[in-house]
Amino acid sequence: MRTSRARQAGGAGGSNGEAGGAAGGGRQWARADATRQALLTAALGVFADRGYSAAGIAEIVERSGISVGSLYHHYGGKAGLYVALWEDLSAEQEASAAQAVSAARKEGESDPIALFTAGARAYLRVCWERREAARLFLDGEGPAGSSLMRRSRAQHWIAQNTKLLRGPSSGEPAGRAEQVLSLVLTTVIGEAGREIATAENEDEAAEIIDEVCRILIRLAR
């Protein structure tokens, strides 16, 4: 999304003046992106150190080196920073899982359970790679409405997993047994993500991921 915005700002122009304006627009997007990233990085550190409730805007501003006005301009306050961090992590987890499933399909894999497990492994790997962010959301603390936000995403995730497990040839709506199986497997992945995010080291995280994938295959079959 950020790349596309920069490309839109720096699109082909018919004159030197237009090209200069596009380049200037690209620089503005780059500065705005750097500002947002600095704020998110600082917020993540403060939330991790203090917890959401005790985290203060002043400390986030101090750590980021960005003005309080810019913070409110880009995120509207502390709650906006929290939601942005959550959406960023969720998007990376989902994208990584989708890419893994797509790659497995390109390699000739067609078994729905194998595809599901490939996606789960990729998702869990992000839980380790982004463990500081993942740990932030473990205890459920957050702004008003964050629990509803999580439930909504969980329902979407379960629905997507149900489709994947059923395979491309299933034209009928999922039955109760299939829905429950997807719920159970999705819950296992979510709880495993908690353990992985708090693992002592990468080797331990890898062991947990391997064992979880073995369990998923046994449950799914």
PDB file of N, CA and C in Angstrom, residues 2 5 25-39 66 73-75:
ATOM      1  N   ARG A   2       1.919   1.221   0.829  1.00  0.00           N
ATOM      2  CA  ARG A   2       2.791   2.390   0.867  1.00  0.00           C
ATOM      3  C   ARG A   2       3.498   2.579  -0.467  1.00  0.00           C
ATOM      4  N   ARG A   5       1.153   4.071  -3.011  1.00  0.00           N
ATOM      5  CA  ARG A   5       0.941   5.494  -2.787  1.00  0.00           C
ATOM      6  C   ARG A   5       2.105   6.305  -3.327  1.00  0.00           C
ATOM      7  N   GLY A  25       5.933  15.036  -4.251  1.00  0.00           N
ATOM      8  CA  GLY A  25       4.892  14.256  -3.598  1.00  0.00           C
ATOM      9  C   GLY A  25       5.437  12.960  -3.040  1.00  0.00           C
ATOM     10  N   GLY A  26       6.365  12.334  -3.798  1.00  0.00           N
ATOM     11  CA  GLY A  26       6.971  11.098  -3.315  1.00  0.00           C
ATOM     12  C   GLY A  26       7.749  11.313  -2.036  1.00  0.00           C
ATOM     13  N   ARG A  27       8.471  12.441  -1.985  1.00  0.00           N
ATOM     14  CA  ARG A  27       9.227  12.746  -0.761  1.00  0.00           C
ATOM     15  C   ARG A  27       8.294  12.998   0.418  1.00  0.00           C
ATOM     16  N   GLN A  28       7.162  13.634   0.158  1.00  0.00           N
ATOM     17  CA  GLN A  28       6.199  13.881   1.234  1.00  0.00           C
ATOM     18  C   GLN A  28       5.654  12.558   1.781  1.00  0.00           C
ATOM     19  N   TRP A  29       5.316  11.625   0.860  1.00  0.00           N
ATOM     20  CA  TRP A  29       4.841  10.317   1.315  1.00  0.00           C
ATOM     21  C   TRP A  29       5.907   9.598   2.130  1.00  0.00           C
ATOM     22  N   ALA A  30       7.160   9.695   1.668  1.00  0.00           N
ATOM     23  CA  ALA A  30       8.251   9.022   2.375  1.00  0.00           C
ATOM     24  C   ALA A  30       8.409   9.600   3.779  1.00  0.00           C
ATOM     25  N   ARG A  31       8.332  10.937   3.899  1.00  0.00           N
ATOM     26  CA  ARG A  31       8.442  11.551   5.223  1.00  0.00           C
ATOM     27  C   ARG A  31       7.284  11.136   6.123  1.00  0.00           C
ATOM     28  N   ALA A  32       6.080  11.125   5.564  1.00  0.00           N
ATOM     29  CA  ALA A  32       4.916  10.720   6.356  1.00  0.00           C
ATOM     30  C   ALA A  32       5.043   9.277   6.800  1.00  0.00           C
ATOM     31  N   ASP A  33       5.548   8.429   5.905  1.00  0.00           N
ATOM     32  CA  ASP A  33       5.716   7.020   6.251  1.00  0.00           C
ATOM     33  C   ASP A  33       6.748   6.858   7.359  1.00  0.00           C
ATOM     34  N   ALA A  34       7.844   7.604   7.267  1.00  0.00           N
ATOM     35  CA  ALA A  34       8.875   7.537   8.297  1.00  0.00           C
ATOM     36  C   ALA A  34       8.333   8.025   9.634  1.00  0.00           C
ATOM     37  N   THR A  35       7.499   9.053   9.584  1.00  0.00           N
ATOM     38  CA  THR A  35       6.888   9.568  10.811  1.00  0.00           C
ATOM     39  C   THR A  35       5.990   8.522  11.447  1.00  0.00           C
ATOM     40  N   ARG A  36       5.137   7.911  10.641  1.00  0.00           N
ATOM     41  CA  ARG A  36       4.238   6.876  11.170  1.00  0.00           C
ATOM     42  C   ARG A  36       5.024   5.719  11.756  1.00  0.00           C
ATOM     43  N   GLN A  37       6.074   5.297  11.048  1.00  0.00           N
ATOM     44  CA  GLN A  37       6.854   4.164  11.531  1.00  0.00           C
ATOM     45  C   GLN A  37       7.556   4.481  12.844  1.00  0.00           C
ATOM     46  N   ALA A  38       8.078   5.693  12.955  1.00  0.00           N
ATOM     47  CA  ALA A  38       8.741   6.092  14.201  1.00  0.00           C
ATOM     48  C   ALA A  38       7.756   6.089  15.363  1.00  0.00           C
ATOM     49  N   LEU A  39       6.552   6.553  15.123  1.00  0.00           N
ATOM     50  CA  LEU A  39       5.527   6.562  16.167  1.00  0.00           C
ATOM     51  C   LEU A  39       5.122   5.149  16.560  1.00  0.00           C
ATOM     52  N   ILE A  66       8.975  12.537  17.518  1.00  0.00           N
ATOM     53  CA  ILE A  66       7.950  13.136  16.667  1.00  0.00           C
ATOM     54  C   ILE A  66       7.038  13.994  17.537  1.00  0.00           C
ATOM     55  N   HIS A  73      -2.350  13.661  14.513  1.00  0.00           N
ATOM     56  CA  HIS A  73      -2.709  13.785  13.097  1.00  0.00           C
ATOM     57  C   HIS A  73      -2.777  12.410  12.436  1.00  0.00           C
ATOM     58  N   HIS A  74      -1.789  11.575  12.696  1.00  0.00           N
ATOM     59  CA  HIS A  74      -1.710  10.284  12.018  1.00  0.00           C
ATOM     60  C   HIS A  74      -2.554   9.202  12.686  1.00  0.00           C
ATOM     61  N   TYR A  75      -2.672   9.234  14.011  1.00  0.00           N
ATOM     62  CA  TYR A  75      -3.318   8.123  14.717  1.00  0.00           C
ATOM     63  C   TYR A  75      -4.455   8.527  15.645  1.00  0.00           C
TER      64      TYR A  75
END
